[in-house]
Coordinates of C-alpha atoms in Angstrom, one line a residue:
X1 CA -114.5 37.2 17.1
X2 CA -114.3 33.6 15.9
X3 CA -110.8 32.2 15.6
X4 CA -109.8 30.9 12.1
X5 CA -108.2 27.7 13.5
X6 CA -110.8 27.1 16.1
X7 CA -113.4 27.0 13.3
X8 CA -111.4 24.2 11.5
X9 CA -109.2 26.5 9.2
X10 CA -106.2 25.0 7.5
X11 CA -103.7 26.1 4.9
X12 CA -106.1 25.0 2.1
X13 CA -108.9 27.3 3.3
X14 CA -106.3 30.1 4.1
X15 CA -105.3 30.0 0.4
X16 CA -109.0 30.5 -0.6
X17 CA -109.2 33.5 1.8
X18 CA -106.1 34.9 0.2
X19 CA -107.6 34.5 -3.3
X20 CA -110.9 36.0 -2.2
X21 CA -109.3 39.1 -0.6
X22 CA -107.2 39.6 -3.8
X23 CA -110.3 39.3 -6.0
X24 CA -112.6 41.5 -4.0
X25 CA -110.4 44.0 -2.3
X26 CA -107.3 44.0 -4.6
X27 CA -105.1 43.5 -1.7
X28 CA -102.1 41.0 -1.4
X29 CA -102.1 38.9 1.7
X30 CA -99.5 36.1 2.4
X31 CA -100.1 32.9 4.3
X32 CA -98.2 34.1 7.4
X33 CA -100.8 37.0 7.7
X34 CA -103.5 34.5 8.4
X35 CA -101.6 32.5 10.8
X36 CA -100.7 35.7 12.9
X37 CA -104.1 37.4 12.5
X38 CA -106.6 34.6 13.1
X39 CA -109.9 36.6 13.4
X40 CA -111.7 38.8 10.8
X41 CA -111.2 41.9 13.0
X42 CA -107.4 41.5 13.3
X43 CA -107.0 40.5 9.7
X44 CA -108.9 43.5 8.5
X45 CA -106.7 45.8 10.6
X46 CA -103.7 45.0 8.6
X47 CA -105.3 45.4 5.1
X48 CA -104.7 49.1 4.8
X49 CA -101.0 48.6 5.0
X50 CA -101.0 45.8 2.3
X51 CA -99.9 46.5 -1.2
X52 CA -102.2 46.4 -4.1
X53 CA -102.1 42.9 -5.5
X54 CA -100.2 42.4 -8.7
X55 CA -102.4 41.0 -11.6
X56 CA -101.4 37.4 -11.3
X57 CA -104.0 36.1 -13.8
X58 CA -103.0 34.6 -17.1
X59 CA -104.0 35.6 -20.7
X60 CA -106.8 34.0 -22.6
X61 CA -105.5 32.1 -25.6
X62 CA -107.1 31.0 -28.7
X63 CA -107.5 27.1 -28.8
X64 CA -105.4 25.5 -31.6
X65 CA -106.1 22.0 -32.9
X66 CA -103.4 20.6 -30.8
X67 CA -102.6 22.5 -27.6
X68 CA -99.6 22.6 -25.2
X69 CA -100.0 20.4 -22.0
X70 CA -99.0 21.5 -18.5
X71 CA -96.1 20.0 -16.8
X72 CA -98.4 18.1 -14.5
X73 CA -100.1 16.6 -17.5
X74 CA -96.9 15.7 -19.2
X75 CA -95.6 13.8 -16.0
X76 CA -98.9 11.8 -15.6
X77 CA -99.0 11.0 -19.4
X78 CA -95.5 9.4 -19.3
X79 CA -96.4 7.5 -16.1
X80 CA -99.5 6.3 -17.9
X81 CA -97.5 4.8 -20.8
X82 CA -95.5 2.7 -18.3
X83 CA -98.8 1.2 -17.0
X84 CA -101.7 1.7 -19.2
X85 CA -104.0 -0.6 -17.2
X86 CA -103.2 0.9 -13.8
X87 CA -105.9 2.7 -11.8
X88 CA -103.5 4.7 -9.7
X89 CA -104.6 7.9 -11.5
X90 CA -108.2 7.3 -11.5
X91 CA -110.3 9.8 -9.4
X92 CA -113.5 8.0 -8.5
X93 CA -116.4 8.3 -6.2
X94 CA -120.1 7.9 -5.5
X95 CA -122.6 10.6 -4.6
X96 CA -126.0 9.5 -3.0
X97 CA -129.0 11.3 -4.6
X98 CA -132.1 11.3 -2.3
X99 CA -135.6 12.2 -3.1
X100 CA -137.6 12.3 -6.4
X101 CA -135.2 11.5 -9.2
X102 CA -135.4 12.5 -13.0
X103 CA -132.7 10.6 -14.9
X104 CA -133.1 12.8 -18.0
X105 CA -132.7 16.0 -15.9
X106 CA -129.4 14.5 -14.4
X107 CA -128.2 13.6 -17.9
X108 CA -129.0 17.1 -19.2
X109 CA -127.0 18.6 -16.3
X110 CA -124.1 16.4 -16.9
X111 CA -124.1 17.4 -20.7
X112 CA -124.1 21.1 -19.7
X113 CA -121.0 20.5 -17.4
X114 CA -119.2 18.7 -20.2
X115 CA -120.0 21.3 -22.8
X116 CA -118.9 24.0 -20.3
X117 CA -115.5 22.7 -19.3
X118 CA -113.0 21.8 -22.1
X119 CA -110.8 19.6 -19.9
X120 CA -113.9 17.1 -19.8
X121 CA -113.7 16.9 -23.6
X122 CA -109.9 16.5 -23.8
X123 CA -107.6 13.6 -24.9
X124 CA -104.0 13.4 -25.8
X125 CA -101.9 13.2 -28.9
X126 CA -98.3 11.9 -28.6
X127 CA -95.9 12.1 -31.5
X128 CA -92.3 13.0 -32.4
X129 CA -92.9 16.7 -31.6
X130 CA -94.1 15.9 -28.1
X131 CA -97.2 15.7 -26.1
X132 CA -100.4 17.8 -27.0
X133 CA -103.9 18.0 -25.8
X134 CA -106.8 17.9 -28.1
X135 CA -110.3 19.4 -27.1
X136 CA -113.1 17.6 -28.8
X137 CA -115.7 20.2 -30.0
X138 CA -118.7 18.1 -28.9
X139 CA -118.9 15.0 -26.7
X140 CA -122.3 13.4 -25.9
X141 CA -122.6 12.4 -22.3
X142 CA -123.9 8.8 -21.4
X143 CA -124.9 7.4 -18.2
X144 CA -124.1 3.8 -17.4
X145 CA -127.1 2.5 -15.6
X146 CA -126.6 -0.7 -13.6
X147 CA -129.0 -3.6 -13.9
X148 CA -131.2 -4.2 -10.8
X149 CA -129.7 -7.8 -10.8
X150 CA -126.6 -6.3 -9.3
X151 CA -127.6 -5.6 -5.7
X152 CA -124.2 -4.9 -4.2
X153 CA -123.1 -1.4 -4.8
X154 CA -119.4 -2.3 -4.2
X155 CA -119.6 -4.9 -7.0
X156 CA -121.1 -2.2 -9.3
X157 CA -118.6 0.4 -8.3
X158 CA -115.6 -2.0 -9.1
X159 CA -117.1 -2.8 -12.4
X160 CA -117.6 0.8 -13.2
X161 CA -114.1 1.9 -12.3
X162 CA -111.7 0.9 -15.1
X163 CA -108.7 2.2 -16.9
X164 CA -108.9 5.2 -19.2
X165 CA -107.3 5.3 -22.8
X166 CA -105.8 8.8 -22.8
X167 CA -105.3 8.8 -26.6
X168 CA -108.5 7.1 -27.9
X169 CA -111.3 8.2 -25.5
X170 CA -112.9 11.6 -26.5
X171 CA -113.7 12.3 -22.9
X172 CA -111.7 11.1 -19.7
X173 CA -114.7 11.2 -17.4
X174 CA -117.5 8.7 -17.2
X175 CA -120.7 8.6 -15.3
X176 CA -122.7 5.7 -13.8
X177 CA -126.0 5.3 -12.0
X178 CA -126.8 2.7 -9.4
X179 CA -130.4 2.7 -8.5
X180 CA -131.2 1.6 -4.9
X181 CA -135.0 2.4 -4.8
X182 CA -137.4 5.0 -6.2
X183 CA -136.1 7.7 -3.7
X184 CA -132.4 6.7 -3.5
X185 CA -129.8 6.5 -6.3
X186 CA -126.0 6.7 -6.5
X187 CA -124.2 8.7 -9.2
X188 CA -120.8 7.2 -9.9
X189 CA -118.0 9.3 -11.3
X190 CA -114.6 8.1 -12.7
X191 CA -112.1 10.4 -14.4
X192 CA -108.4 10.4 -15.1
X193 CA -106.3 12.7 -12.9
X194 CA -104.7 14.1 -16.1
X195 CA -107.9 16.2 -16.7
X196 CA -109.1 16.7 -13.2
X197 CA -108.1 17.0 -9.5
X198 CA -110.0 16.7 -6.2
X199 CA -110.9 20.4 -6.3
X200 CA -112.3 19.9 -9.9
X201 CA -114.6 17.2 -8.4
X202 CA -116.0 19.7 -6.0
X203 CA -116.6 22.1 -8.9
X204 CA -118.4 19.6 -11.0
X205 CA -120.7 18.3 -8.2
X206 CA -121.5 21.9 -7.1
X207 CA -122.4 22.9 -10.7
X208 CA -124.6 19.8 -11.2
X209 CA -126.4 20.7 -8.0
X210 CA -126.9 24.3 -9.1
X211 CA -128.2 23.2 -12.5
X212 CA -130.7 20.7 -11.0
X213 CA -131.9 23.5 -8.6
X214 CA -132.3 26.0 -11.4
X215 CA -129.5 28.3 -10.2
X216 CA -127.4 30.1 -12.7
X217 CA -123.7 29.2 -13.1
X218 CA -121.0 31.9 -13.0
X219 CA -119.5 32.6 -16.4
X220 CA -116.0 31.2 -16.8
X221 CA -113.3 33.7 -17.6
X222 CA -110.6 31.1 -18.4
X223 CA -110.0 27.4 -19.1
X224 CA -107.3 25.0 -18.5
X225 CA -105.7 25.5 -21.9
X226 CA -105.0 29.1 -21.0
X227 CA -103.1 27.8 -17.8
X228 CA -101.1 25.3 -19.8
X229 CA -99.8 28.1 -22.2
X230 CA -99.1 30.4 -19.3
X231 CA -97.1 27.8 -17.5
X232 CA -95.1 26.9 -20.7
X233 CA -94.3 30.5 -21.4
X234 CA -91.2 31.6 -19.4
X235 CA -92.2 34.4 -16.9
X236 CA -90.2 35.8 -14.0
X237 CA -92.7 34.4 -11.4
X238 CA -92.1 30.9 -12.5
X239 CA -88.4 31.4 -12.9
X240 CA -88.0 32.7 -9.4
X241 CA -89.8 29.6 -8.2
X242 CA -87.6 27.3 -10.3
X243 CA -84.4 29.0 -8.9
X244 CA -85.6 28.6 -5.3
X245 CA -86.2 24.8 -5.8
X246 CA -83.0 24.2 -7.6
X247 CA -81.1 25.7 -4.6
X248 CA -83.3 24.0 -2.1
X249 CA -82.6 20.6 -3.8
X250 CA -79.0 21.2 -4.7
X251 CA -76.1 18.9 -3.6
X252 CA -76.3 15.3 -2.7
X253 CA -80.0 14.4 -2.2
X254 CA -80.9 12.1 0.6
X255 CA -82.6 8.7 -0.2
X256 CA -84.7 7.1 2.4
X257 CA -84.2 3.5 2.7
X258 CA -86.7 2.1 5.0
X259 CA -86.4 -1.4 6.4
X260 CA -88.1 -3.9 4.0
X261 CA -90.1 -7.0 4.8
X262 CA -89.4 -8.3 1.2
X263 CA -87.5 -7.3 -1.9
X264 CA -89.1 -4.6 -4.0
X265 CA -88.2 -6.4 -7.2
X266 CA -91.4 -8.0 -8.6
X267 CA -93.8 -6.2 -6.4
X268 CA -96.7 -4.2 -7.8
X269 CA -95.8 -0.7 -6.4
X270 CA -99.3 0.7 -7.1
X271 CA -100.7 -1.5 -4.2
X272 CA -100.1 -0.3 -0.8
X273 CA -100.9 -1.6 2.7
X274 CA -102.8 0.5 5.1
X275 CA -102.7 0.5 8.9
X276 CA -104.8 2.8 10.9
X277 CA -103.8 4.3 14.2
X278 CA -106.0 6.3 16.5
X279 CA -105.4 9.2 18.8
X280 CA -107.3 9.3 22.1
X281 CA -109.7 12.2 22.6
X282 CA -107.5 13.4 25.5
X283 CA -104.3 13.4 23.4
X284 CA -106.2 15.2 20.5
X285 CA -107.4 17.9 22.8
X286 CA -103.8 18.5 24.0
X287 CA -102.5 18.5 20.3
X288 CA -105.1 21.1 19.3
X289 CA -104.1 23.2 22.3
X290 CA -100.4 22.9 21.2
X291 CA -101.3 23.8 17.5
X292 CA -103.1 26.9 18.7
X293 CA -100.3 27.9 20.9
X294 CA -97.7 27.6 18.2
X295 CA -100.0 29.1 15.4
X296 CA -99.6 26.2 13.1
X297 CA -101.9 23.9 11.2
X298 CA -102.6 20.2 12.0
X299 CA -100.7 19.2 8.9
X300 CA -97.6 21.1 10.0
X301 CA -97.8 19.4 13.4
X302 CA -98.3 15.9 12.1
X303 CA -95.7 16.1 9.3
X304 CA -93.2 17.3 12.0
X305 CA -93.9 14.1 14.0
X306 CA -93.4 12.1 10.8
X307 CA -90.0 13.7 10.2
X308 CA -89.1 12.9 13.7
X309 CA -90.2 9.3 13.3
X310 CA -88.3 8.9 9.9
X311 CA -85.2 10.3 11.5
X312 CA -85.3 7.7 14.4
X313 CA -86.0 4.8 12.0
X314 CA -83.2 5.6 9.4
X315 CA -80.8 7.5 11.6
X316 CA -80.3 10.4 9.1
X317 CA -81.0 14.0 9.6
X318 CA -81.4 15.3 6.0
X319 CA -84.9 14.1 4.9
X320 CA -87.1 14.9 1.9
X321 CA -90.9 14.1 2.1
X322 CA -93.1 14.6 -1.0
X323 CA -96.5 16.1 -0.2
X324 CA -99.5 17.3 -2.5
X325 CA -100.2 20.9 -3.0
X326 CA -103.4 22.3 -4.5
X327 CA -101.5 24.5 -7.0
X328 CA -104.4 26.9 -7.6
X329 CA -102.5 30.1 -6.7
X330 CA -104.2 32.3 -9.3
X331 CA -107.7 33.8 -8.9
X332 CA -108.5 32.8 -12.4
X333 CA -108.0 29.0 -11.4
X334 CA -110.8 29.0 -8.9
X335 CA -113.6 27.6 -11.1
X336 CA -111.4 25.8 -13.7
X337 CA -111.8 22.0 -14.1
X338 CA -108.2 20.7 -14.6
X339 CA -105.2 19.2 -12.9
X340 CA -103.3 21.8 -10.8
X341 CA -102.0 19.5 -8.0
X342 CA -98.2 19.2 -7.6
X343 CA -95.9 17.2 -5.6
X344 CA -93.8 19.4 -3.2
X345 CA -90.6 18.0 -2.0
X346 CA -90.1 19.3 1.6
X347 CA -86.5 19.1 2.6
X348 CA -85.8 19.3 6.3
X349 CA -82.7 19.1 8.5
X350 CA -84.3 17.4 11.5
X351 CA -81.3 17.9 13.8
X352 CA -81.8 21.7 13.8
X353 CA -85.5 21.3 14.5
X354 CA -85.4 19.7 18.0

């Protein structure tokens, strides 16, 4: 049988496996199960002993005029207020469309997607009572088509990518089209992270492809408003998680003070430098072998190296690193467009680890 990790499996894919097993077989796996049983045969052998999964979906709610926001949306909105012209929360990209191209068919497909997902028709209302999201009943999709006089795709892309007004725009996603020739076009997308995450981008593009190929879309059982209300209502599952993190992040929290080339005052903190470093093929083969031997993912291996590096640079053993998590832990979230990503503060005592 094929090994999960040898086939390129990682914790993201493992979570998708867990959700699929829960949905189809009504059995509750945990992440460790997949790490310890890395083939379909061995994983199937433990399913009989697994408990029936608890229903961890959330209830459907009726949309109000102004709806509660999720904690992730609230966090992003207040960061937006501090820098309304920033592009740090823009999720943007370009997709090459090859072959015969029907611009109206594409526009129609994009309209179906925006009609289908309330998040793509959402903007925000901020008043004395707090922050609320408003779903516009109807938004007419437009396509910004670039003039043939602009022959540089990078110039077009940077013109297309611009700040979103979270309170005034009736939709926080925009589409652009850059024609290269009769058989090659580029579809630009630019949306604010407050209504979308990387996984949502994949959902949108897959559904556009399905519509253009004449394939039916699966009916949606829930939308992002349902998730927001579930998260805001106190429940034991969330309370247990909150208690865990309050304990994990108790006491004096370490602050990493890395050596600085210049003072942070007056520096635009949204701009970063990038330095690429490459691993030789020989070393990478050895790393993959070590990862397999210890039944961990590449992420777990490389973040451990990063902890060791920081420990040596700052000389402290108690270190917290923030890392993104997908946040789609419910089966109902699988096909929802919205923002589920969270920042996980991983606290490690490096001295105990080596």
